[in-house]
mmCIF file with all atom_site columns, C-alpha atoms and ligand atoms in Angstrom:
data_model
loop_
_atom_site.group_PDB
_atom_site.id
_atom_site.type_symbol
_atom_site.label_atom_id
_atom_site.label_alt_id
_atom_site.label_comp_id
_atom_site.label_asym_id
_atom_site.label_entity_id
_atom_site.label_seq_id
_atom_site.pdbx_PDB_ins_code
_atom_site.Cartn_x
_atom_site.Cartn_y
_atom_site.Cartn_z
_atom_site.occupancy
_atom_site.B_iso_or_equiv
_atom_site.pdbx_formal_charge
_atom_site.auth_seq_id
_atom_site.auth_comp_id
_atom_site.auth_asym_id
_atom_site.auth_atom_id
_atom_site.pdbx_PDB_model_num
ATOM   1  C  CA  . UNK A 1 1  ? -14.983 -16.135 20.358  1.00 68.00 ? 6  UNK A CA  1
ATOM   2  C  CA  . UNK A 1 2  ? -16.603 -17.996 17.770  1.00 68.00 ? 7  UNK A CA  1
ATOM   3  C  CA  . UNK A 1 3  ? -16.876 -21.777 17.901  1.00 68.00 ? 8  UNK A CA  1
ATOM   4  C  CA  . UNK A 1 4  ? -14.967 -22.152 14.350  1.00 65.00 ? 9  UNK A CA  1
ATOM   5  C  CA  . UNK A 1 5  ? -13.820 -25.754 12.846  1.00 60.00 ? 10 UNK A CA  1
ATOM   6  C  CA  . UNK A 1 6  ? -12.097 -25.079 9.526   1.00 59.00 ? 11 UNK A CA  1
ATOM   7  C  CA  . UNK A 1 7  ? -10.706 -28.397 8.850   1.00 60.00 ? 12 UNK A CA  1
ATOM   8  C  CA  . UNK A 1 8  ? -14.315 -30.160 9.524   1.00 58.00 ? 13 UNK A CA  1
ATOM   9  C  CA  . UNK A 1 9  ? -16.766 -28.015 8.683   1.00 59.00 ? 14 UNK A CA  1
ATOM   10 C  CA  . UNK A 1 10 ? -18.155 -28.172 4.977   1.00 55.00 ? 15 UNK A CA  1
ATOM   11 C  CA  . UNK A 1 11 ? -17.758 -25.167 2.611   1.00 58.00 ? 16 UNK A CA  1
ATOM   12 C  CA  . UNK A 1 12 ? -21.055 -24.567 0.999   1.00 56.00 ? 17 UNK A CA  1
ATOM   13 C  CA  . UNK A 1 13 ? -20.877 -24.771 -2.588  1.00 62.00 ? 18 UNK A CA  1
ATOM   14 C  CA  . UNK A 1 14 ? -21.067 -28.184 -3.653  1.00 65.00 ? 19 UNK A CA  1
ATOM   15 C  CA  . UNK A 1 15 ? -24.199 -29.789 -2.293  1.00 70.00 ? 20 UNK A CA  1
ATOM   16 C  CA  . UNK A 1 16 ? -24.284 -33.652 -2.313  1.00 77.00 ? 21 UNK A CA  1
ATOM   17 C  CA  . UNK A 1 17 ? -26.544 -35.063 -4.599  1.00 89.00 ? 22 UNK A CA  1
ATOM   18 C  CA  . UNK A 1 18 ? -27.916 -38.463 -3.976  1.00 95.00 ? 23 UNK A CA  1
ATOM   19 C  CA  . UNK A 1 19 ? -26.386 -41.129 -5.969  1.00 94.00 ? 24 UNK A CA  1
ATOM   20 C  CA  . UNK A 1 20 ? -29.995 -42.627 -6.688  1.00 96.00 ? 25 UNK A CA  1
ATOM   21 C  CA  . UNK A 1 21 ? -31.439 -39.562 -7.655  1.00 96.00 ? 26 UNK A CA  1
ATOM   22 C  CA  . UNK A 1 22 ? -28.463 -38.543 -10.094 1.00 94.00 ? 27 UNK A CA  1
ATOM   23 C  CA  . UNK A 1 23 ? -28.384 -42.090 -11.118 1.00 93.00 ? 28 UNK A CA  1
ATOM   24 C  CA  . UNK A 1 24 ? -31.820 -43.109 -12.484 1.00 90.00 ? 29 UNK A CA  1
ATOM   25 C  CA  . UNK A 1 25 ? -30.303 -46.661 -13.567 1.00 92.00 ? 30 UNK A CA  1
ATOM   26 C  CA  . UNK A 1 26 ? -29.090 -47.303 -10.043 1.00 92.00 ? 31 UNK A CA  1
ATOM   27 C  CA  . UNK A 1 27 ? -31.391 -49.452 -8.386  1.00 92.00 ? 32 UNK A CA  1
ATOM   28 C  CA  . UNK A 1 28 ? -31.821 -50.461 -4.660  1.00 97.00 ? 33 UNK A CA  1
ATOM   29 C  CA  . UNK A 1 29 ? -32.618 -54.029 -4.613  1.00 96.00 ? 34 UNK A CA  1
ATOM   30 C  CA  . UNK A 1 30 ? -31.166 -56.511 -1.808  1.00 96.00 ? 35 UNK A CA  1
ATOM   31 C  CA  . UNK A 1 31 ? -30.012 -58.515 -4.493  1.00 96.00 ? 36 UNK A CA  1
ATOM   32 C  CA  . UNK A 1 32 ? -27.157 -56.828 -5.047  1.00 94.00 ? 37 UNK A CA  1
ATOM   33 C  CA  . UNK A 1 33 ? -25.043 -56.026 -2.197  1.00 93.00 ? 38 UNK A CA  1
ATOM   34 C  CA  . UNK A 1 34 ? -22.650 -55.128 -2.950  1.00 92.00 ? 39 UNK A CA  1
ATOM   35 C  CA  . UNK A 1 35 ? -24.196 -51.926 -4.128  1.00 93.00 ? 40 UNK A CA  1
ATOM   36 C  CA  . UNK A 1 36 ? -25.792 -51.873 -0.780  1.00 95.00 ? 41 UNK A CA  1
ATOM   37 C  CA  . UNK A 1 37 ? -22.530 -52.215 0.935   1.00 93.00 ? 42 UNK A CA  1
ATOM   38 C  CA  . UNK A 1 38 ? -21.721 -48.646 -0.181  1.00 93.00 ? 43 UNK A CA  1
ATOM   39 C  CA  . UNK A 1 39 ? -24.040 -47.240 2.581   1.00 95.00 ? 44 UNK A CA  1
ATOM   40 C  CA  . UNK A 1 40 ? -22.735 -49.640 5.166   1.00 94.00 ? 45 UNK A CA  1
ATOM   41 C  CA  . UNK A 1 41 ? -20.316 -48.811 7.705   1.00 92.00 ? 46 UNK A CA  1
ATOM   42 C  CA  . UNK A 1 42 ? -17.277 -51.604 8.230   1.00 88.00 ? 47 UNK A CA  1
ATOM   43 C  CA  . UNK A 1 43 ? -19.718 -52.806 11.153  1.00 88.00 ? 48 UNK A CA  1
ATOM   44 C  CA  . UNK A 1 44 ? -22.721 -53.276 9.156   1.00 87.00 ? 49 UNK A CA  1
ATOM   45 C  CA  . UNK A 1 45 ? -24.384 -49.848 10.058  1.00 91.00 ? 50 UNK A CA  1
ATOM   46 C  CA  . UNK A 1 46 ? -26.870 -48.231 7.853   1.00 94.00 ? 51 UNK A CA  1
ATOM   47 C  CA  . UNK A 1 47 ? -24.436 -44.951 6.860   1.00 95.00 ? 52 UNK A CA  1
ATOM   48 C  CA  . UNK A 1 48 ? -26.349 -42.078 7.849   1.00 95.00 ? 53 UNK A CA  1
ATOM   49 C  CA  . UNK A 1 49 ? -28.089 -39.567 4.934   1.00 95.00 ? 54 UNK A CA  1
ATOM   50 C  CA  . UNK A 1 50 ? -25.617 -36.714 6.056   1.00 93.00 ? 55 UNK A CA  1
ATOM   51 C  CA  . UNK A 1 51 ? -22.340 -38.692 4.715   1.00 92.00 ? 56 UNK A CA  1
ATOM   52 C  CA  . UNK A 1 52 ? -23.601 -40.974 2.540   1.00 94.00 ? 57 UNK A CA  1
ATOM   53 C  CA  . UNK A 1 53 ? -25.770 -37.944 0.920   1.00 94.00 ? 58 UNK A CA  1
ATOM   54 C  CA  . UNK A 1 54 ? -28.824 -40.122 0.149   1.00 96.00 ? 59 UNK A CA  1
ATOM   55 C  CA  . UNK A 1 55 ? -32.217 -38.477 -0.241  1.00 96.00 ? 60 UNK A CA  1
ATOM   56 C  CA  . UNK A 1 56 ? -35.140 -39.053 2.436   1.00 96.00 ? 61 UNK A CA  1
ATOM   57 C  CA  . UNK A 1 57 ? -37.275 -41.393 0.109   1.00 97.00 ? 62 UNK A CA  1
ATOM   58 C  CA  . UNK A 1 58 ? -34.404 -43.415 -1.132  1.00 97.00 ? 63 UNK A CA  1
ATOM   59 C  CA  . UNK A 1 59 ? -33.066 -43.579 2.524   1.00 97.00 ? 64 UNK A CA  1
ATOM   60 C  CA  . UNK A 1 60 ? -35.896 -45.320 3.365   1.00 97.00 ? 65 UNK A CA  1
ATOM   61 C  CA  . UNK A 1 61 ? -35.977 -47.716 0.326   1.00 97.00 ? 66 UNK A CA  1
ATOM   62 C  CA  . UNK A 1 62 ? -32.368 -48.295 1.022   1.00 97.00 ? 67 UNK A CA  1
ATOM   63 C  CA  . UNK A 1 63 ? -32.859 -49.509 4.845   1.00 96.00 ? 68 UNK A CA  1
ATOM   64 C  CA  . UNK A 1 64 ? -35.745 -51.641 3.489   1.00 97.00 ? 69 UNK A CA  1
ATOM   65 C  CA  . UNK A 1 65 ? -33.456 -53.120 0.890   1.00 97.00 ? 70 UNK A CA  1
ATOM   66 C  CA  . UNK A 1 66 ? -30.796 -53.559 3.647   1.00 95.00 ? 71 UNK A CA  1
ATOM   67 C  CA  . UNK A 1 67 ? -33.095 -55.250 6.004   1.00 95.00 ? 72 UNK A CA  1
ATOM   68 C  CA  . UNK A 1 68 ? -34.128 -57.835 3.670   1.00 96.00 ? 73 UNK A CA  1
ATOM   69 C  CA  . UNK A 1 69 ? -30.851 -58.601 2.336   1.00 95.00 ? 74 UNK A CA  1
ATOM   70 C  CA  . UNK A 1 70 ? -29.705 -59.027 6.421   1.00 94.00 ? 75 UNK A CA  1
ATOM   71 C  CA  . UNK A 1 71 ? -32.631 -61.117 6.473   1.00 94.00 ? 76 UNK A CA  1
ATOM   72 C  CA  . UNK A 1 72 ? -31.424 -63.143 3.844   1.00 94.00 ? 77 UNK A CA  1
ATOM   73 C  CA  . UNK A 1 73 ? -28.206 -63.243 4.756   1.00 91.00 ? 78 UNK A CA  1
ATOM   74 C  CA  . UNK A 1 74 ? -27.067 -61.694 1.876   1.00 90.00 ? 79 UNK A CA  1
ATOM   75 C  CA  . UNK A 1 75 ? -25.732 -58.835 4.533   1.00 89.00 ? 80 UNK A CA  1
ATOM   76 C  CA  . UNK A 1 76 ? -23.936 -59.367 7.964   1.00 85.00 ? 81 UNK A CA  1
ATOM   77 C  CA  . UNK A 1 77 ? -26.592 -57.506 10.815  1.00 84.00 ? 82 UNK A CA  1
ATOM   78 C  CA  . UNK A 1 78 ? -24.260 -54.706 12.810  1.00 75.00 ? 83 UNK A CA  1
ATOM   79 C  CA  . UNK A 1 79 ? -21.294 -56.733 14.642  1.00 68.00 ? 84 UNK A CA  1
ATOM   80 C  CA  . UNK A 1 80 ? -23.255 -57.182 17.760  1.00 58.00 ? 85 UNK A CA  1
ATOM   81 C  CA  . UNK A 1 81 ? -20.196 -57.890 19.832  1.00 53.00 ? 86 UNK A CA  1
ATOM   82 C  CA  . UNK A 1 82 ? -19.714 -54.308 22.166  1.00 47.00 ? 87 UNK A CA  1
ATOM   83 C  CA  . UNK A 1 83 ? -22.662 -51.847 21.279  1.00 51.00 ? 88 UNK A CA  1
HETATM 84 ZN ZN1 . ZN  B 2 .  ? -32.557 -39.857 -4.012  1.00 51.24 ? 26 ZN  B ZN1 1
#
């Protein structure tokens, strides 16, 4: 008996690269956010680095850029309605 998901699980073979590292001209800045709505979810979550494929360092950049830009109002905060 072996705990197998087909449909869900991931064939390896093509690894996600992170868009900022294959990207050199894509920058994170909270100025534009629509770029930074990409790694959003619809309720103004940070999309975690396993489907959004972003890298550790630029992870981190990105959630720093997203912060300001909430901060600014540039971005909603997570719709703080139920959880
Ligand atoms: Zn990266």
């Amino acid at each position: 008996m072996k705990p197998e998901t087909p449909t869900t699980k991931r064939r390896f073979g093509r690894r996600k690269v992170c868009p900022f590292c294959a990207d050199k001209t894509l920058y994170i800045d909270y100025k534009t956010p629509s770029m930074l709505k990409r790694f959003i979810s619809e309720r103004g979550k940070i999309v975690p680095r396993r489907i959004s494929g972003v890298c550790a360092p630029h992870q981190r950049t990105l959630q720093n850029e997203i912060k300001r830009a909430r901060v600014l109002a540039f971005m909603p905060y997570s719709s703080a309605t139920a959880d």
